[in-house]
XYZ file of C-alpha atoms in Angstrom:
580
model
C 1.727 16.238 -25.173
C -1.800 17.663 -25.371
C -4.721 15.500 -24.235
C -8.378 15.613 -25.207
C -10.052 14.747 -21.894
C -7.141 14.318 -19.494
C -6.362 17.363 -17.369
C -2.822 17.814 -16.130
C -2.462 18.723 -12.432
C -1.617 22.343 -11.665
C 1.734 21.318 -10.227
C 4.000 18.295 -10.240
C 6.772 16.746 -12.322
C 7.224 13.586 -14.352
C 8.851 10.469 -12.986
C 11.639 9.413 -15.335
C 13.914 6.417 -15.819
C 17.632 7.137 -15.656
C 20.256 5.679 -17.955
C 21.345 3.421 -15.110
C 17.870 1.859 -14.890
C 16.785 3.624 -11.702
C 13.697 5.763 -11.272
C 14.065 9.496 -10.773
C 11.167 10.472 -8.508
C 10.633 14.187 -7.752
C 9.111 15.371 -4.466
C 5.789 16.003 -6.230
C 5.498 13.324 -8.912
C 2.589 13.233 -11.341
C 0.836 9.885 -10.907
C -1.940 8.712 -13.229
C -5.004 7.042 -11.768
C -8.075 5.233 -13.069
C -10.944 5.477 -10.602
C -12.483 2.206 -11.783
C -15.972 0.859 -12.377
C -18.551 -0.431 -9.899
C -17.089 -0.044 -6.412
C -14.093 1.791 -7.871
C -15.141 5.302 -6.768
C -15.732 4.132 -3.183
C -12.371 2.429 -2.725
C -10.512 5.120 -4.659
C -11.834 7.902 -2.416
C -10.765 6.090 0.752
C -7.394 5.143 -0.738
C -6.565 8.649 -1.902
C -7.108 10.022 1.615
C -5.067 7.256 3.232
C -2.121 7.658 0.849
C -2.169 11.439 1.171
C -2.189 11.273 4.968
C 0.598 8.684 5.080
C 2.808 10.841 2.849
C 2.104 13.940 4.942
C 2.909 12.126 8.188
C 6.049 10.522 6.770
C 7.570 13.598 5.137
C 5.968 16.576 6.887
C 4.698 18.220 3.708
C 7.982 17.940 1.805
C 6.495 15.349 -0.562
C 3.072 14.799 -2.094
C 1.435 13.172 -5.095
C 0.054 15.173 -8.012
C -2.841 12.981 -9.149
C -3.862 12.968 -12.816
C -7.061 11.148 -13.738
C -7.007 9.050 -16.894
C -9.890 7.002 -18.198
C -10.769 3.409 -19.018
C -13.854 1.244 -18.674
C -17.390 2.562 -18.355
C -16.353 6.115 -17.514
C -14.177 6.266 -20.640
C -16.912 4.701 -22.768
C -19.303 7.499 -21.802
C -16.652 10.191 -22.186
C -15.048 9.139 -25.470
C -18.064 8.323 -27.628
C -19.406 4.904 -26.622
C -17.575 2.980 -29.324
C -15.428 -0.120 -28.947
C -12.240 1.964 -28.917
C -13.637 4.184 -26.169
C -13.217 1.517 -23.481
C -9.445 2.036 -23.494
C -8.653 5.341 -25.231
C -5.338 5.875 -26.961
C -4.613 8.936 -24.841
C -4.900 6.857 -21.671
C -2.187 4.563 -22.999
C -0.167 7.604 -24.050
C -0.475 9.102 -20.566
C 0.753 5.923 -18.892
C 3.604 5.746 -21.390
C 4.666 9.309 -20.637
C 4.205 9.397 -16.853
C 5.380 5.817 -16.116
C 3.437 5.058 -12.921
C -0.262 4.733 -12.154
C -2.848 3.345 -9.752
C -6.121 1.868 -10.937
C -9.388 0.531 -9.625
C -11.259 -2.491 -11.022
C -12.545 -2.334 -14.595
C -15.545 -3.992 -16.220
C -14.613 -7.336 -17.775
C -17.557 -9.147 -19.410
C -17.382 -12.932 -19.481
C -17.636 -14.646 -22.865
C -17.984 -12.755 -26.136
C -17.391 -9.023 -26.259
C -14.347 -6.824 -25.929
C -11.088 -8.155 -24.521
C -10.401 -7.754 -20.803
C -9.282 -4.174 -20.259
C -6.875 -5.295 -17.563
C -5.184 -7.712 -19.971
C -5.210 -5.114 -22.745
C -3.451 -2.556 -20.531
C -0.761 -5.063 -19.610
C -0.174 -6.139 -23.195
C -0.209 -2.729 -24.838
C 2.180 -1.272 -22.261
C 4.239 -4.496 -22.159
C 3.874 -4.779 -18.389
C 5.329 -8.253 -18.440
C 5.411 -8.902 -14.684
C 2.318 -9.247 -12.555
C 3.689 -8.986 -9.019
C 1.398 -10.307 -6.297
C 2.868 -10.195 -2.779
C 0.785 -12.301 -0.392
C 1.192 -11.724 3.325
C -0.940 -12.324 6.405
C -2.012 -9.378 8.563
C -2.429 -10.529 12.151
C -6.084 -10.654 13.169
C -7.479 -11.149 9.660
C -10.068 -13.955 9.584
C -8.760 -16.940 7.630
C -10.086 -20.435 6.822
C -6.687 -22.080 7.401
C -4.928 -22.979 10.654
C -1.644 -21.158 10.082
C -2.183 -18.215 7.725
C 0.829 -16.512 9.309
C 3.051 -18.978 7.430
C 2.104 -17.323 4.125
C 4.588 -14.624 3.148
C 5.602 -14.830 -0.488
C 5.752 -12.900 -3.744
C 4.381 -14.296 -6.997
C 5.934 -13.194 -10.287
C 3.345 -14.030 -12.942
C 4.284 -13.657 -16.608
C 1.838 -11.168 -18.096
C 2.432 -11.049 -21.837
C 2.255 -14.654 -23.046
C 0.593 -18.008 -22.333
C -3.091 -18.502 -23.177
C -3.817 -14.956 -21.953
C -2.299 -13.706 -25.197
C -5.851 -14.084 -26.520
C -4.960 -15.982 -29.698
C -8.056 -18.139 -30.156
C -10.934 -18.815 -32.520
C -14.518 -19.862 -31.743
C -15.853 -23.303 -32.639
C -17.499 -23.484 -36.053
C -15.965 -20.252 -37.376
C -14.244 -20.044 -40.751
C -11.007 -19.086 -39.005
C -10.981 -22.094 -36.698
C -11.643 -24.369 -39.658
C -8.559 -22.931 -41.366
C -6.454 -23.496 -38.265
C -7.662 -27.068 -37.806
C -7.138 -27.846 -41.489
C -3.591 -26.454 -41.299
C -2.833 -28.506 -38.192
C -4.172 -31.669 -39.749
C -2.862 -31.251 -43.296
C 0.430 -29.431 -42.767
C 1.449 -30.514 -39.267
C 0.008 -34.026 -39.194
C -1.979 -33.394 -36.014
C -4.431 -36.205 -35.255
C -5.196 -35.512 -31.598
C -8.054 -33.020 -31.950
C -10.809 -35.294 -30.647
C -13.804 -33.349 -32.000
C -12.501 -31.084 -34.785
C -15.930 -30.078 -36.077
C -16.974 -28.568 -32.737
C -13.701 -27.396 -31.191
C -12.574 -23.900 -30.398
C -8.816 -23.519 -30.749
C -6.363 -21.423 -28.742
C -2.607 -20.959 -29.016
C -0.241 -20.862 -26.022
C 2.907 -18.883 -26.885
C 5.817 -19.105 -24.435
C 9.181 -17.622 -25.419
C 12.676 -17.735 -23.995
C 12.790 -13.915 -24.001
C 9.499 -13.589 -22.125
C 10.493 -16.255 -19.643
C 13.972 -14.948 -18.980
C 12.969 -11.363 -18.295
C 10.350 -12.546 -15.798
C 12.671 -14.965 -13.991
C 15.430 -12.352 -14.025
C 13.094 -9.911 -12.225
C 12.055 -12.590 -9.727
C 15.651 -13.478 -8.847
C 16.610 -9.815 -8.549
C 13.648 -9.281 -6.209
C 14.759 -12.250 -4.100
C 18.267 -10.799 -3.840
C 17.083 -7.298 -2.924
C 14.615 -8.591 -0.343
C 16.939 -11.239 1.133
C 14.681 -14.183 0.298
C 15.785 -17.807 0.587
C 14.409 -19.288 -2.627
C 12.815 -18.769 -6.031
C 10.471 -21.542 -7.207
C 9.704 -22.014 -10.919
C 6.127 -23.336 -11.053
C 5.100 -25.086 -14.281
C 3.316 -28.028 -15.968
C 6.343 -29.122 -17.948
C 5.500 -32.753 -17.329
C 2.551 -32.345 -19.745
C 3.347 -29.265 -21.880
C 7.007 -29.981 -22.503
C 7.823 -27.252 -25.026
C 5.905 -24.365 -23.437
C 5.776 -24.934 -19.687
C 8.798 -27.214 -19.885
C 10.604 -24.522 -21.832
C 9.732 -22.023 -19.100
C 11.375 -24.267 -16.506
C 14.515 -24.835 -18.562
C 14.951 -21.188 -19.551
C 14.455 -20.173 -15.926
C 17.350 -22.329 -14.825
C 19.447 -20.912 -17.673
C 18.951 -17.366 -16.377
C 19.986 -18.389 -12.875
C 23.179 -20.053 -14.110
C 24.213 -17.692 -16.912
C 23.368 -14.342 -15.322
C 23.514 -14.946 -11.555
C 26.236 -17.569 -11.242
C 24.016 -20.343 -9.888
C 25.583 -23.779 -9.457
C 23.630 -27.038 -9.540
C 22.983 -28.754 -6.225
C 24.000 -32.410 -6.444
C 22.704 -33.861 -9.693
C 20.473 -30.805 -10.313
C 18.388 -29.314 -11.683
C 17.989 -27.290 -8.477
C 20.766 -24.756 -8.163
C 22.121 -22.201 -5.721
C 23.280 -18.616 -6.166
C 26.578 -17.516 -4.592
C 24.597 -15.718 -1.857
C 22.740 -18.923 -0.932
C 19.408 -18.323 -2.685
C 18.085 -21.640 -4.009
C 16.460 -21.805 -7.452
C 14.093 -24.783 -7.652
C 11.019 -25.905 -9.583
C 7.670 -27.469 -8.778
C 4.826 -28.939 -10.862
C 1.848 -26.556 -10.706
C -0.696 -28.952 -9.194
C 1.789 -29.957 -6.494
C 2.562 -26.292 -5.826
C -1.145 -25.592 -5.313
C -1.141 -28.262 -2.605
C 2.103 -27.248 -0.969
C 1.421 -23.521 -0.690
C -1.396 -24.680 1.575
C 0.394 -27.445 3.477
C 4.019 -26.191 3.395
C 3.725 -22.454 2.913
C 7.031 -21.712 4.636
C 8.910 -23.496 1.842
C 7.967 -20.788 -0.683
C 9.432 -17.278 -0.758
C 9.368 -16.067 -4.376
C 7.417 -17.875 -7.099
C 7.980 -17.326 -10.832
C 5.361 -18.813 -13.119
C 3.405 -18.447 -16.346
C 0.197 -16.481 -16.707
C -2.529 -19.038 -16.002
C -0.674 -20.788 -13.181
C 0.018 -17.398 -11.620
C -3.646 -16.474 -11.782
C -4.633 -19.638 -9.927
C -1.838 -19.439 -7.368
C -2.198 -15.781 -6.457
C -5.942 -15.979 -5.801
C -5.650 -19.293 -3.946
C -2.997 -17.779 -1.699
C -5.071 -14.646 -1.201
C -7.889 -16.827 0.143
C -5.518 -18.172 2.804
C -4.786 -14.701 4.188
C -8.259 -13.152 4.042
C -9.300 -12.992 0.387
C -8.679 -10.742 -2.591
C -10.207 -7.844 -0.666
C -6.825 -7.524 1.039
C -4.617 -8.692 -1.853
C -2.542 -6.029 -3.646
C -1.037 -6.303 -7.100
C 1.121 -4.542 -9.665
C 1.923 -4.869 -13.353
C 5.489 -3.803 -14.061
C 8.027 -3.515 -16.850
C 11.318 -3.425 -14.946
C 13.220 -2.492 -18.105
C 11.294 0.704 -18.909
C 10.063 1.580 -15.412
C 6.391 1.524 -16.393
C 4.131 0.212 -13.630
C 0.407 0.152 -12.897
C -0.680 -0.826 -9.398
C -4.213 -2.111 -9.018
C -6.943 -3.537 -6.848
C -6.915 -7.250 -7.648
C -10.650 -7.844 -7.224
C -13.560 -7.126 -9.549
C -16.035 -4.282 -9.852
C -18.733 -5.861 -7.578
C -21.523 -3.827 -9.240
C -24.183 -4.819 -6.694
C -22.197 -2.931 -4.031
C -21.452 0.115 -6.194
C -22.058 3.388 -4.389
C -23.001 1.705 -1.102
C -19.798 2.685 0.722
C -19.447 -0.757 2.299
C -16.681 -2.770 0.624
C -13.148 -3.408 1.828
C -10.668 -0.938 0.243
C -7.564 -2.738 1.559
C -6.538 -4.208 -1.801
C -6.438 -0.746 -3.367
C -4.722 0.768 -0.318
C -2.048 -1.924 -0.198
C -1.497 -1.596 -3.948
C -0.967 2.097 -3.274
C 1.581 1.153 -0.618
C 3.318 -1.071 -3.204
C 3.432 1.929 -5.521
C 5.026 4.079 -2.824
C 7.695 1.423 -2.215
C 8.356 1.187 -5.958
C 8.946 4.953 -5.882
C 11.301 4.609 -2.917
C 8.876 6.163 -0.424
C 9.164 3.310 2.054
C 8.278 5.346 5.138
C 4.863 6.328 3.788
C 4.217 2.788 2.556
C 4.980 1.474 6.029
C 2.414 3.817 7.584
C -0.303 2.551 5.229
C 0.479 -1.053 6.149
C 0.697 -0.200 9.849
C -2.671 1.566 9.737
C -4.398 -1.364 8.040
C -2.860 -3.821 10.485
C -3.941 -1.685 13.432
C -7.518 -1.353 12.200
C -7.782 -5.117 11.695
C -6.286 -5.933 15.096
C -8.696 -3.489 16.716
C -11.528 -5.376 14.955
C -12.744 -2.204 13.257
C -13.339 -3.579 9.772
C -15.672 -3.640 6.782
C -18.554 -6.098 6.512
C -16.569 -8.878 4.796
C -14.306 -9.281 7.827
C -16.829 -8.247 10.486
C -19.117 -11.191 9.746
C -16.208 -13.590 10.335
C -14.860 -12.037 13.557
C -16.142 -12.115 17.136
C -17.134 -8.755 18.623
C -15.953 -6.783 15.598
C -17.249 -3.341 14.667
C -18.600 -3.011 11.121
C -17.369 0.092 9.325
C -18.194 1.612 5.972
C -15.505 1.976 3.324
C -14.861 5.591 4.254
C -14.953 4.853 8.000
C -12.401 2.096 7.528
C -10.174 4.590 5.749
C -10.490 6.839 8.793
C -9.589 3.946 11.092
C -6.503 3.195 8.998
C -5.411 6.813 9.344
C -6.007 6.726 13.107
C -3.810 3.660 13.532
C -0.891 5.154 11.625
C 0.044 6.873 14.890
C -0.139 3.728 17.018
C 2.848 2.829 19.080
C 4.316 -0.401 17.775
C 1.584 -3.018 17.987
C 3.135 -5.880 19.872
C 1.680 -9.077 21.210
C 4.672 -9.063 23.567
C 3.285 -6.079 25.498
C -0.036 -7.822 26.042
C 1.847 -10.896 27.254
C 3.901 -8.743 29.628
C 0.728 -7.225 31.041
C -0.771 -10.677 31.617
C 2.480 -11.849 33.223
C 2.363 -8.905 35.642
C -1.301 -9.606 36.406
C -0.521 -13.270 37.080
C 2.324 -12.389 39.467
C 0.051 -9.896 41.235
C -2.625 -12.579 41.605
C -0.082 -14.952 43.148
C 1.097 -12.371 45.694
C -2.357 -11.009 46.487
C -3.840 -14.451 47.094
C -1.023 -15.441 49.436
C -1.743 -12.643 51.907
C -4.294 -12.842 54.713
C -5.818 -9.408 54.181
C -7.654 -8.468 50.993
C -7.769 -4.701 51.265
C -7.125 -2.063 48.651
C -3.826 -1.162 50.317
C -2.628 -4.775 50.280
C -3.566 -5.041 46.604
C -1.446 -2.055 45.662
C 1.508 -3.342 47.676
C 1.190 -6.669 45.830
C 1.185 -4.860 42.485
C 4.386 -3.017 43.341
C 6.067 -6.220 44.502
C 4.999 -7.964 41.305
C 6.463 -5.148 39.240
C 9.725 -5.176 41.181
C 10.165 -8.936 40.923
C 9.501 -9.102 37.186
C 11.670 -6.073 36.454
C 14.519 -7.651 38.415
C 13.979 -10.916 36.495
C 14.305 -9.065 33.181
C 10.706 -9.563 32.029
C 10.572 -5.870 31.120
C 12.442 -2.627 31.740
C 11.857 -0.275 34.673
C 9.979 2.128 32.403
C 7.837 -0.631 30.890
C 7.084 -2.018 34.331
C 5.868 1.318 35.670
C 3.642 1.806 32.635
C 2.167 -1.688 32.826
C 1.623 -1.350 36.565
C -0.357 1.827 35.918
C -2.589 -0.011 33.460
C -3.031 -2.858 35.953
C -3.971 -0.455 38.770
C -6.519 1.175 36.500
C -8.104 -2.129 35.487
C -8.069 -3.436 39.059
C -9.790 -0.282 40.226
C -12.417 -0.662 37.533
C -13.145 -4.225 38.613
C -13.401 -3.092 42.226
C -15.847 -0.396 41.167
C -18.020 -2.979 39.429
C -17.918 -5.201 42.521
C -19.105 -2.308 44.675
C -21.763 -1.108 42.263
C -23.239 -4.570 41.761
C -23.826 -5.402 45.416
C -20.518 -7.139 45.957
C -21.347 -10.551 44.472
C -23.195 -9.909 41.217
C -20.151 -9.501 38.995
C -20.144 -12.474 36.619
C -16.577 -13.801 36.186
C -17.297 -14.593 32.526
C -17.583 -10.872 31.851
C -13.909 -10.435 32.714
C -12.844 -12.551 29.740
C -9.481 -14.302 29.877
C -6.320 -13.594 31.840
C -5.096 -13.279 35.390
C -7.516 -10.503 36.377
C -10.432 -12.696 35.373
C -9.092 -15.572 37.449
C -9.202 -13.517 40.658
C -12.815 -12.455 40.188
C -14.104 -14.752 42.933
C -11.448 -13.419 45.266
C -12.560 -9.879 44.479
C -16.179 -10.784 45.120
C -15.267 -12.252 48.497
C -13.345 -9.128 49.423
C -16.391 -7.032 48.620
C -16.477 -3.671 50.377
C -12.907 -4.015 51.610
C -11.795 -3.288 48.064
C -14.206 -0.466 47.384
C -11.436 1.975 48.223
C -9.556 0.866 45.144
C -11.927 2.846 42.979
C -11.446 5.952 45.072
C -7.674 5.539 45.166
C -7.303 5.175 41.403
C -9.633 8.130 40.806
C -9.295 9.668 37.346
C -7.152 6.776 36.196
C -10.345 4.777 35.665
C -10.507 6.422 32.253
C -8.858 4.568 29.350
C -7.175 6.163 26.357
C -6.238 4.988 22.896
C -2.777 3.463 22.759
C -2.934 2.033 26.286
C -3.024 -1.662 27.167
C -6.182 -2.983 28.808
C -7.495 -6.292 30.043
C -10.770 -7.832 28.872
C -13.912 -5.762 29.244
C -16.191 -3.285 27.483
C -14.897 0.167 26.566
C -17.434 2.927 25.958
C -16.468 6.074 24.092
C -17.010 9.165 26.242
C -17.900 11.240 23.185
C -20.311 9.140 21.116
C -21.201 6.227 23.410
C -19.993 3.539 21.021
C -18.877 0.324 22.757
C -15.982 -2.017 21.985
C -15.655 -5.468 23.559
C -12.274 -6.934 24.500
C -12.156 -10.668 25.206
C -8.484 -10.583 26.124
C -5.680 -8.147 26.827
C -4.936 -5.768 23.976
C -4.091 -2.242 22.865
C -6.931 0.288 22.805
C -7.668 1.786 19.352
C -9.413 5.102 18.696
C -13.208 4.954 18.623
C -14.143 3.461 15.242
C -17.173 5.726 14.976
C -16.002 9.192 16.040
C -12.224 8.570 16.195
C -11.952 10.103 19.691
C -9.617 8.574 22.249
C -11.212 8.604 25.743
C -13.222 5.680 27.147
C -14.846 4.369 30.287
C -14.658 0.673 31.062
C -17.162 -1.855 32.341
C -17.640 -5.608 32.515
């Protein structure tokens, strides 16, 4: 179809839905996007680069996205005539209808009177009945709870009904008076405590709306090998709406998936072992905090889902790192979105966290079947966080972190896509080797450079023989240990033998032998000469605690414990010197 202000990309093909209910995704699909208001342009720019790079790395140029900008919010209002209908133009809805999949930034949503939330309007007009909010902890993310790593669940929030349907009338209006009169006169309602000053809203919940949501949640649990689906509701109070949701949810499990009641019910179990259970909403809000491991997939109504998804996001770092999608699994239509607001005071400052938008983009890639590219996006974000190269919202909550702009963080994410597998096990193996070396080195009478290197080799041999790591891993870790030991020896020599403060070595076995190194003094000075060029550190290597300084731009990174070296967060180069 022809559009007024939407420009089709020069190349690309439509994504379609097959008769069998599967998506047909070409190698260059046309994907609609809404840049968003406020901070939208900043996070969109970073996200577009990250997604493009991930796709290039994953598929070597054989696949790419053909982006097509569509308009909503303030940008649309200025472009389409500044009327009420301009906030969400008809051709934007038509474009999403035709091209199925899109990615969007945050849109202006005034509180109180005014136009309806554009986010809600998009969901309702396109019948995107499922709001999918996966919540997962990325190691290293600052969190206010003790065990954020226990949170790993997906929330299926019903999008089309509940009080978000927007059926309400303001207090004192002629319409609300009609509704109250009807309730009192025709329905015999006597429980409106202050009828003269009450606003009234209606909460529609249907069996059809409930069943399609719960059906999608159970199917997701099956496909992703989850252990349970929990129906969260307030059926103890709202028996015919929230209670109906609970009952209809169990019906779907039994009638369509062959679930059988456990004991006296109502909990039931699918033939593959997935348990379908329910939980009162206020109890669920407690237990996702205190018993997070008991929840895998949650299916719930609109308002409960809103509360739960944002509360869970707070446990794993906040909505700045929380992705989301609005999906109609029957038609294939899906819009993936940043879950936070427009943050107008930060607009154009290039400082906010783009992770929500990036991870929503990764969700989109998985929905399209491009799992490899999605994995690179997630890997890059995880690597940047673990390297403590983050935007201001995380930097202020982390020790020795480097504050990056939005665009710089995008660059860091791209850099970490090429990381070798980030593994705490490797750091532990390094520390185990260092501890064994310390034991052997301390037991000898002489404390020379030669004795130290013999002790390192013996430590490697013993741990390799014991199965702590492979021969190849042992040789690599020994090389890192020799490098770090030589660097410490250099500092001992350069600081008049005894001025090296043990606290500057951080934690680990190398730090614990600092006094021994000081006592050895000049006898170890040869270690620096022997290791020679190996005193340089490179991205991807393991290093003990210390300060790494980029050889290119001079930026410093501080390690308090053993870890993998990231690229420089400022210039993205990979060579460093090390000090203490």
